mmCIF file of C-alpha atoms in Angstrom:
data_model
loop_
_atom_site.group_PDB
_atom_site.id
_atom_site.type_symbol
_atom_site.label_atom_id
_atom_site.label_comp_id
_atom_site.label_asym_id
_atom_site.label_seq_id
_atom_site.Cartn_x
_atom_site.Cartn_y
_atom_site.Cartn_z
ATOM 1 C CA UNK A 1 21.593 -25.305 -12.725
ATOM 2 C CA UNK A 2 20.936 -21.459 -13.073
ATOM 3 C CA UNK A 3 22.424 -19.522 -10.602
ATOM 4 C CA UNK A 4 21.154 -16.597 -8.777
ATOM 5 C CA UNK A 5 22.859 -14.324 -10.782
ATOM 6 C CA UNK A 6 21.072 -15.977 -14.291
ATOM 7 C CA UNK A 7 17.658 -15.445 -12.919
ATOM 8 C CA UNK A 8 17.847 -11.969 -11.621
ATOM 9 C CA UNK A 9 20.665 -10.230 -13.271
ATOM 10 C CA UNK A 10 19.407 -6.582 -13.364
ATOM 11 C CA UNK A 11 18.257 -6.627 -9.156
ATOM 12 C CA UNK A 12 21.584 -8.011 -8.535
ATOM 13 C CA UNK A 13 23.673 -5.742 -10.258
ATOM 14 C CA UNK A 14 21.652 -2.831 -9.052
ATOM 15 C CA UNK A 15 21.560 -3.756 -5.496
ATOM 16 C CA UNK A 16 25.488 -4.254 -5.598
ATOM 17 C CA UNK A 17 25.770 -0.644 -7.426
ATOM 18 C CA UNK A 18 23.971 0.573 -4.382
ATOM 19 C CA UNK A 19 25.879 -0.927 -1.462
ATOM 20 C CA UNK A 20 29.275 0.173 -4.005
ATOM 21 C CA UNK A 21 28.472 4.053 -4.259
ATOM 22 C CA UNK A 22 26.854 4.003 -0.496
ATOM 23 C CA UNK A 23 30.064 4.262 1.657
ATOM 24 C CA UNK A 24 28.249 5.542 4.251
ATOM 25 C CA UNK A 25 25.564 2.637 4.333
ATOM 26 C CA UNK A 26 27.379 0.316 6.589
ATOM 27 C CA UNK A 27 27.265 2.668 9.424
ATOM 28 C CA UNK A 28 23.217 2.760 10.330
ATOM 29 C CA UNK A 29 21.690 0.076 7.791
ATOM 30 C CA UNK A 30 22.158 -3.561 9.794
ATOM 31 C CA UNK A 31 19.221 -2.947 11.674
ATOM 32 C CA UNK A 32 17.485 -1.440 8.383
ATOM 33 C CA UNK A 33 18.182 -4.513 6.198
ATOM 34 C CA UNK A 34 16.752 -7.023 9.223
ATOM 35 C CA UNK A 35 13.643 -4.642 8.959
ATOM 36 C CA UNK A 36 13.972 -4.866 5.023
ATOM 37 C CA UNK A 37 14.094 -8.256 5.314
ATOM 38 C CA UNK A 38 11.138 -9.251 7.757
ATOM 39 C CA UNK A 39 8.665 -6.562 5.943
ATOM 40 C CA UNK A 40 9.412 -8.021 2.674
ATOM 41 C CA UNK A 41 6.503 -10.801 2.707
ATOM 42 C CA UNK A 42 3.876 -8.027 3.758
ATOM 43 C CA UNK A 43 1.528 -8.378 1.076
ATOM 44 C CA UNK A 44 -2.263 -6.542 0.421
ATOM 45 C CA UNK A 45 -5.123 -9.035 1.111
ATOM 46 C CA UNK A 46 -6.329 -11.588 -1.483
ATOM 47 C CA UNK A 47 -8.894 -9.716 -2.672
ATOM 48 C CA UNK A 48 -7.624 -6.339 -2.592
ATOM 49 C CA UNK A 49 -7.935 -5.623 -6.225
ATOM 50 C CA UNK A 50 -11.794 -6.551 -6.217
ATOM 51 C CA UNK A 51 -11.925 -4.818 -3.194
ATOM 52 C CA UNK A 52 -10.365 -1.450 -5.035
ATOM 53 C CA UNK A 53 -12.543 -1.972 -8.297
ATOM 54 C CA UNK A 54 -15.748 -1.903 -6.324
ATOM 55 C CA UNK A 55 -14.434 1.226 -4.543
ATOM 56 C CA UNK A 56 -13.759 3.110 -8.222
ATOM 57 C CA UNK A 57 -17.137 1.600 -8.941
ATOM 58 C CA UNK A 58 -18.706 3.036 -6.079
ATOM 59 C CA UNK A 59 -16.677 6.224 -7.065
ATOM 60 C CA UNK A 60 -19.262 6.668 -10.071
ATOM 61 C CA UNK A 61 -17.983 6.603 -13.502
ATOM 62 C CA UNK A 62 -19.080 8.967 -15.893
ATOM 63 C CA UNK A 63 -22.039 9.009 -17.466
ATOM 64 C CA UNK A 64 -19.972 8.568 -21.179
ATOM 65 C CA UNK A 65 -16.688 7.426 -21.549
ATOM 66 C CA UNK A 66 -13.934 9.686 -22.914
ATOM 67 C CA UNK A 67 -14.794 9.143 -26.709
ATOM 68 C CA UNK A 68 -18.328 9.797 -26.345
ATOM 69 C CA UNK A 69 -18.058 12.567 -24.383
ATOM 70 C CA UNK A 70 -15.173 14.064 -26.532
ATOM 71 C CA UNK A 71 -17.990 13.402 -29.547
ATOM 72 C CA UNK A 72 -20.867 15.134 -26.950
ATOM 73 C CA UNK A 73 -18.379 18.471 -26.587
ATOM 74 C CA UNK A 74 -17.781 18.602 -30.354
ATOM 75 C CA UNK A 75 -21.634 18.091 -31.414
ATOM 76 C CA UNK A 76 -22.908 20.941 -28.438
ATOM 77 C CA UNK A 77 -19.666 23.541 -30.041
ATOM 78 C CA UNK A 78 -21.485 22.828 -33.363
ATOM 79 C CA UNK A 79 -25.013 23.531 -32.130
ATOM 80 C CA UNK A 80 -23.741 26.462 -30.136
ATOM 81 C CA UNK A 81 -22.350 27.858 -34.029
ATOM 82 C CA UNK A 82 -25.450 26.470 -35.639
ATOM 83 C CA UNK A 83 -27.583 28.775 -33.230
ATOM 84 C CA UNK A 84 -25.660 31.732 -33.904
ATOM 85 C CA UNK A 85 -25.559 31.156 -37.379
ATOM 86 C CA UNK A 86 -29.263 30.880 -37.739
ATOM 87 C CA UNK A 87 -29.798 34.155 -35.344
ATOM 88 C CA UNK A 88 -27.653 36.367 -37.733
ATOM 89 C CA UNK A 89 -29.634 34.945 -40.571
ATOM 90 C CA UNK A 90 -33.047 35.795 -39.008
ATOM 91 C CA UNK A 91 -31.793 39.155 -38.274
ATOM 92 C CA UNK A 92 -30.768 40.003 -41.350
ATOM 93 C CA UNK A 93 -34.026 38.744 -42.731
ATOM 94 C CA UNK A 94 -35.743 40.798 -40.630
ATOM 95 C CA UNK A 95 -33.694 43.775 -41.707
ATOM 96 C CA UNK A 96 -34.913 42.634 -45.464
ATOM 97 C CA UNK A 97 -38.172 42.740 -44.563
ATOM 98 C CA UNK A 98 -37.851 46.002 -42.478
ATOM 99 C CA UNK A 99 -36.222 47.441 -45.804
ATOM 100 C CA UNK A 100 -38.407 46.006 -48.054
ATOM 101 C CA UNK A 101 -41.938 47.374 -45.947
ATOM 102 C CA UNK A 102 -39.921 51.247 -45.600
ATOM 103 C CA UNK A 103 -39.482 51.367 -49.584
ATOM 104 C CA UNK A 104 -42.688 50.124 -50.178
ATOM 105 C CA UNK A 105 -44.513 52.620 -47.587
ATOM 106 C CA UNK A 106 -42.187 55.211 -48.826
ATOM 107 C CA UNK A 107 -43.438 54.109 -52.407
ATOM 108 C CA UNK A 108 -47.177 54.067 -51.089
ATOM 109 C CA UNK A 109 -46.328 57.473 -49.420
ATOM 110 C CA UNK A 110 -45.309 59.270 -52.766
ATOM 111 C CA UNK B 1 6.467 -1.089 -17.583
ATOM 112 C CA UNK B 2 4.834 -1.361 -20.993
ATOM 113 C CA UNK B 3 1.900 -3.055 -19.983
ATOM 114 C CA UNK B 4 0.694 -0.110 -17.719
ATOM 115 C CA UNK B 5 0.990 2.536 -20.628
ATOM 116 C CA UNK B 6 -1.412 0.297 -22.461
ATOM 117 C CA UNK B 7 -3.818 -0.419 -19.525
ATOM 118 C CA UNK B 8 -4.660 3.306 -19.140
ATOM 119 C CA UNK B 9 -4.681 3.886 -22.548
ATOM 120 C CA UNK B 10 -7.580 1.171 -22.260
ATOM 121 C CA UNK B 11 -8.989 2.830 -19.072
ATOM 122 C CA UNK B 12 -9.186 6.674 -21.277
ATOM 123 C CA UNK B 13 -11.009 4.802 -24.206
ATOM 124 C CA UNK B 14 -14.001 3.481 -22.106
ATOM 125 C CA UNK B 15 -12.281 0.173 -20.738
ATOM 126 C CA UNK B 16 -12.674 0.545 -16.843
ATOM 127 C CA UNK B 17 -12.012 -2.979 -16.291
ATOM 128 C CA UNK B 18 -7.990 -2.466 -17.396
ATOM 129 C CA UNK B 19 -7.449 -0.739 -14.257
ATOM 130 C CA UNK B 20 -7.826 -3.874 -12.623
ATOM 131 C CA UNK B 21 -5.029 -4.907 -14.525
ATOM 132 C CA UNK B 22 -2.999 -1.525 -13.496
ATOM 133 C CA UNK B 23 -4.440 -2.614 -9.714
ATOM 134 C CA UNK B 24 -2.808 -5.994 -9.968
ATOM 135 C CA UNK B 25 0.150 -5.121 -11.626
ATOM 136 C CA UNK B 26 1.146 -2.448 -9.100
ATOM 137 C CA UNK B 27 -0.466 -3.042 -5.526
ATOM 138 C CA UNK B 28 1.776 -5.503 -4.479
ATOM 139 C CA UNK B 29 4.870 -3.198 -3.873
ATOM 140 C CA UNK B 30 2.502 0.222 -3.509
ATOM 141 C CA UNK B 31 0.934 -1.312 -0.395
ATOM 142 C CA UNK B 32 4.239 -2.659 1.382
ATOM 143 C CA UNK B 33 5.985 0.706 0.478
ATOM 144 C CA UNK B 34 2.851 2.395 2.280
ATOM 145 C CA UNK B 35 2.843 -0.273 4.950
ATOM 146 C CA UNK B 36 6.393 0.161 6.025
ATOM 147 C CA UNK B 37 5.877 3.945 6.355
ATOM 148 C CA UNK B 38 2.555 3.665 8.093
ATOM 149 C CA UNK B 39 3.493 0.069 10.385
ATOM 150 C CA UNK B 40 0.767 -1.285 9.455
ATOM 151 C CA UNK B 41 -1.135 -3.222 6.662
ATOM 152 C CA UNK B 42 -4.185 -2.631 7.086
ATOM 153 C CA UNK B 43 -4.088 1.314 7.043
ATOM 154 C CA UNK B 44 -1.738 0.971 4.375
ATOM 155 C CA UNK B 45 -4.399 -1.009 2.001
ATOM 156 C CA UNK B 46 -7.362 1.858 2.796
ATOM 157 C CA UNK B 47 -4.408 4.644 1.951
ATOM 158 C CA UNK B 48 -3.442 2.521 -1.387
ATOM 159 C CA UNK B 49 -7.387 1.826 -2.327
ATOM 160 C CA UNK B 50 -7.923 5.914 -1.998
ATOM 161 C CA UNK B 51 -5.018 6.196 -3.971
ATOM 162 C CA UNK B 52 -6.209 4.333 -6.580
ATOM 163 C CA UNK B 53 -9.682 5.888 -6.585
ATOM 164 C CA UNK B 54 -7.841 9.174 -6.974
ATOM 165 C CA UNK B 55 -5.681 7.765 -9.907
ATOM 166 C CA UNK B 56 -9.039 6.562 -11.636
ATOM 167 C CA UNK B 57 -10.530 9.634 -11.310
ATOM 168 C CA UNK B 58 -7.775 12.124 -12.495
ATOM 169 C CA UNK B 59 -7.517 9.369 -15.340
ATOM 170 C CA UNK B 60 -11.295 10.014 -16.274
ATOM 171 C CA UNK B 61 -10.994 14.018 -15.352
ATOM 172 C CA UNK B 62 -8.136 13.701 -18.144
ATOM 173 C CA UNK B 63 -5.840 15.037 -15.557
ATOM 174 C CA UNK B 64 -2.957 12.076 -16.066
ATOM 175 C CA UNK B 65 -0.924 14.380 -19.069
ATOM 176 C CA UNK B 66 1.845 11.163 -18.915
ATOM 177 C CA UNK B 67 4.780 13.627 -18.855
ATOM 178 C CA UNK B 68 5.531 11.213 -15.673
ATOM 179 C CA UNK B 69 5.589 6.929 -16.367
ATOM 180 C CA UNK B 70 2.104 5.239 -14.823
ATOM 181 C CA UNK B 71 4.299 4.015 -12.196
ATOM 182 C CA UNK B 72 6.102 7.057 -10.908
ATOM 183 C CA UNK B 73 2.874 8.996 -11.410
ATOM 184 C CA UNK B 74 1.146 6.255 -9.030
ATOM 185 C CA UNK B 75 4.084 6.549 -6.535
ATOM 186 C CA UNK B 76 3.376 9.988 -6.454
ATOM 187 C CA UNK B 77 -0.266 9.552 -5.137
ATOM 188 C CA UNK B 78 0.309 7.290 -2.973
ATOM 189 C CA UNK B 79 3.551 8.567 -1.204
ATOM 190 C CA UNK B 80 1.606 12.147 -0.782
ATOM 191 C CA UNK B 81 -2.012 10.046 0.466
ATOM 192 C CA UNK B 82 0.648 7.801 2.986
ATOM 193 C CA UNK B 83 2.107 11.114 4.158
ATOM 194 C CA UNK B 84 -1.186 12.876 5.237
ATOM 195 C CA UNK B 85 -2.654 9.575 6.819
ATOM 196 C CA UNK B 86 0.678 9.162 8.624
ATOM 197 C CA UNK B 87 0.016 13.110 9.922
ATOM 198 C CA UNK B 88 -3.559 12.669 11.026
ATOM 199 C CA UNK B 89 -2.926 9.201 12.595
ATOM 200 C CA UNK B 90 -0.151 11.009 14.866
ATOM 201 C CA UNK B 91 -3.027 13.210 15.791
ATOM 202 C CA UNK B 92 -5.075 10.607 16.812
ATOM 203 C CA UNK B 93 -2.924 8.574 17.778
ATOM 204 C CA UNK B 94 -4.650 5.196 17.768
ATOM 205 C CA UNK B 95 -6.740 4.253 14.986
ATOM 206 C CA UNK B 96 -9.486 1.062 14.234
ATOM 207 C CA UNK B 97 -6.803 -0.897 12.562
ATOM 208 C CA UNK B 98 -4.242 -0.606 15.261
ATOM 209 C CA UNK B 99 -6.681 -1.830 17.389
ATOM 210 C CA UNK B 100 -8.092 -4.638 15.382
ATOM 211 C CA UNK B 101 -4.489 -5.468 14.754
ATOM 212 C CA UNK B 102 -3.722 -5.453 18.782
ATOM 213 C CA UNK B 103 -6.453 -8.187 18.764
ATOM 214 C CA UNK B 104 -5.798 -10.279 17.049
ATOM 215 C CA UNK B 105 -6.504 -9.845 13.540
ATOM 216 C CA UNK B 106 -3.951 -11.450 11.511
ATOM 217 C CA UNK B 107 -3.882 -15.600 11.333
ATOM 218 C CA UNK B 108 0.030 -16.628 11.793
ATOM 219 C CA UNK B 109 3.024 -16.164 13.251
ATOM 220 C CA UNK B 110 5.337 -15.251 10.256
ATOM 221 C CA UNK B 111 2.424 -12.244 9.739
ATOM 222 C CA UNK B 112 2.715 -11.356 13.450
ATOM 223 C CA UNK B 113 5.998 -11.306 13.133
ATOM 224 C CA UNK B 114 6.076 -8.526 10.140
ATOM 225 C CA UNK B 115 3.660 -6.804 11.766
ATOM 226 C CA UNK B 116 5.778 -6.078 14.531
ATOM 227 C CA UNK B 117 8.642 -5.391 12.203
ATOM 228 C CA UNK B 118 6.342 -3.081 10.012
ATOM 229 C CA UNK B 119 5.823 -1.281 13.749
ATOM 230 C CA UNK B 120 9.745 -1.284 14.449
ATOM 231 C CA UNK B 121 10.296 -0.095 10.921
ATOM 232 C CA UNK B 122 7.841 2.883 10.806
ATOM 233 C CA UNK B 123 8.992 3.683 14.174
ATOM 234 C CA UNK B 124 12.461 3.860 13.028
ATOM 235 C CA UNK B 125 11.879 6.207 10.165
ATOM 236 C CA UNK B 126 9.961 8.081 12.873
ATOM 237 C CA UNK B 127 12.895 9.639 14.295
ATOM 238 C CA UNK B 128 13.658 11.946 11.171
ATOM 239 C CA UNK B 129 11.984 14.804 9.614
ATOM 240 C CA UNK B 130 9.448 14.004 7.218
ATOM 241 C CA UNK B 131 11.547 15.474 4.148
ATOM 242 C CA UNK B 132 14.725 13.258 5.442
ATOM 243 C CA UNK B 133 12.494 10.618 6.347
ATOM 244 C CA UNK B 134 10.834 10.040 2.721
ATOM 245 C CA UNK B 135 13.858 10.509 1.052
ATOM 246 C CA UNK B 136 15.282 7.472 3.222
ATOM 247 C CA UNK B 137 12.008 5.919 2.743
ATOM 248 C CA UNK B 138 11.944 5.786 -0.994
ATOM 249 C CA UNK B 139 15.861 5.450 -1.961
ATOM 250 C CA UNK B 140 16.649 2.948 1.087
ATOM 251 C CA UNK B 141 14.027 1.077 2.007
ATOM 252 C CA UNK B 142 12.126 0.971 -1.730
ATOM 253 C CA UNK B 143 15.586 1.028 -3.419
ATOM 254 C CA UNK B 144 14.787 3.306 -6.158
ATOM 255 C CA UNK B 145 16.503 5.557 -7.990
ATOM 256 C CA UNK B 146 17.348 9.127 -7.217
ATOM 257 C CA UNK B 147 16.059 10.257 -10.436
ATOM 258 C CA UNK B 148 12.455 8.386 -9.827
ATOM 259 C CA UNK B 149 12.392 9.743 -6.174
ATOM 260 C CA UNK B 150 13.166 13.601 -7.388
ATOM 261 C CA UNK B 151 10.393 13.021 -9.605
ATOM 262 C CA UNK B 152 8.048 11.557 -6.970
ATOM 263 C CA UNK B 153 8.811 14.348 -4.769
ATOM 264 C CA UNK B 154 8.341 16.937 -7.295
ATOM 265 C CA UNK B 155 12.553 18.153 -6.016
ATOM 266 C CA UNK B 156 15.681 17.980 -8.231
ATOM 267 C CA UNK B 157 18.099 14.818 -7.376
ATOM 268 C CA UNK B 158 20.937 17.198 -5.998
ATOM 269 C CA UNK B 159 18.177 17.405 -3.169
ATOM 270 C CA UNK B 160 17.403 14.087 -3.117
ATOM 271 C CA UNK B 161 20.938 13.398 -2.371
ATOM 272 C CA UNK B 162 21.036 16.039 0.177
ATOM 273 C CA UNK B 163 18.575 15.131 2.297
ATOM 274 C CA UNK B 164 19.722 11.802 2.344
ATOM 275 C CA UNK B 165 23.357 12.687 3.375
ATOM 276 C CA UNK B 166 21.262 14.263 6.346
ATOM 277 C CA UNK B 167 18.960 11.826 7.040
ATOM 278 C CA UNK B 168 22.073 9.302 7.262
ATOM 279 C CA UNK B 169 23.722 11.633 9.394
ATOM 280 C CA UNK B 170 20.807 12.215 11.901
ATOM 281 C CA UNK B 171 20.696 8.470 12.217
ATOM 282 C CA UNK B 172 23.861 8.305 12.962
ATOM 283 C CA UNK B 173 23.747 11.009 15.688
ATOM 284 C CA UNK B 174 20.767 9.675 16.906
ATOM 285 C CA UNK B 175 22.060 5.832 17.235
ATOM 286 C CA UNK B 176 25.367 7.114 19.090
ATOM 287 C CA UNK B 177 23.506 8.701 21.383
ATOM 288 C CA UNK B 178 21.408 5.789 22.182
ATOM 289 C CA UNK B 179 24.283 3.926 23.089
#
């Protein structure tokens, strides 16, 4: 036959620790532990855990989950580099071409 | 608890429905903590289901940084949301539940009969200071550690102890006096 002490050694020994290092406990806790007692059945409806996923449902969840939008960050920092990138390039073309049309009006010139 | 790591690791890859599983798991003892504190069930649920919809969203905001376990981290939330509901309903004084409660709401006697002691209890940690009175709340009533209520509570355990010696002591004063 298993004993109380076999099925829940760890609450046991805790709870003992507690009332062993708690000198002071006697003095105010007999009306605490009836109110322990009597307010340990309390319990959250049946269906409080459908009740709280609707609720984060009706929350709105993002758009993209953390992956994806982890992915979406990366992919809009390479655009953002990609744009830049080509802007220098056209610029400096452009200077090419500005460069290109002085010499050859200076050339045209002489 | 091991499970609960793995649930919101679930929950940050895409997987909304394992926070269901953290729900489960942990709503149980979150709403009787919250119900002794507020006296009554029903105001303790709405206070845990905010909680939880705070939770989710710091979990999708990438706000959790787990320094803390799931659990203390949900203790957290839902000792701070229990504390400001138990403010505003002393400004108000009555709320819907306490009167839906009054008539009649819940089906037998053993649930009448915690409901009154849920009153009697959160009455009785009424007569401390807040700080004393979720120290008491946490160590005493919820039984745990000193080390997981510092950490709730954001305080160092030499406080924790502190304000329990004087939460003890106010008791005391207060019950001698009653006599």
């Amino acid at each position: 036959m298993s004993t109380r002490h076999e099925r829940e050694p760890d609450a046991i020994v805790r709870e003992s620790n507690r009332h062993a290092i708690d000198p002071e406990r006697d003095a105010i806790d007999p009306e605490l532990d009836r109110l322990i007692a009597a307010t340990r059945a309390v319990a959250a409806g049946a269906d409080f855990t459908t009740r709280v996923m609707t609720a984060v449902e009706n929350e709105g969840t993002p758009m993209f989950d953390r992956p994806t939008r982890h992915a979406l960050t990366l992919a809009m920092l390479v655009a953002v580099v990609a744009l830049f990138m080509a802007e220098r390039s056209a610029r400096a073309y452009d200077d090419t071409l500005v460069s290109t049309y002085d010499e050859s009006a200076a050339e045209l010139a002489w | 608890m091991e499970n609960l790591e793995e649930a919101v690791e679930k929950v940050l890859n895409g997987d909304s429905a394992a926070f269901g599983q953290i729900v489960e798991a942990t709503s149980p003892r979150l709403v009787r903590m919250s119900a002794r504190m507020l006296g009554s069930v029903q105001d303790a649920e709405d206070v845990v289901q905010d909680s939880y919809v705070k939770a989710y969203r710091s979990l999708q905001n990438g706000q959790f940084d787990r320094r803390a376990k799931v659990e203390t981290w949900l203790y957290r939330i839902v000792v701070n949301t229990t504390l400001d509901a138990k403010r505003s309903k002393a400004r108000s004084k009555t709320t819907a539940s306490d009167q839906l409660e009054q008539a009649g709401g819940w089906e037998s006697v053993a649930a009448a009969d915690a409901r009154v002691a849920l009153r009697e209890m959160s009455a009785w940690l009424d007569r401390l200071p807040e700080e004393q009175r979720t120290v008491l709340w946490l160590k005493t009533i919820e039984g745990l550690e000193s080390a997981e209520v510092a950490a709730i509570l954001g305080c160092s355990e030499g406080a924790v102890e502190q304000r329990l010696v004087r939460a003890r002591a106010a008791l005391r004063e207060k019950r001698s006096d009653g006599r």
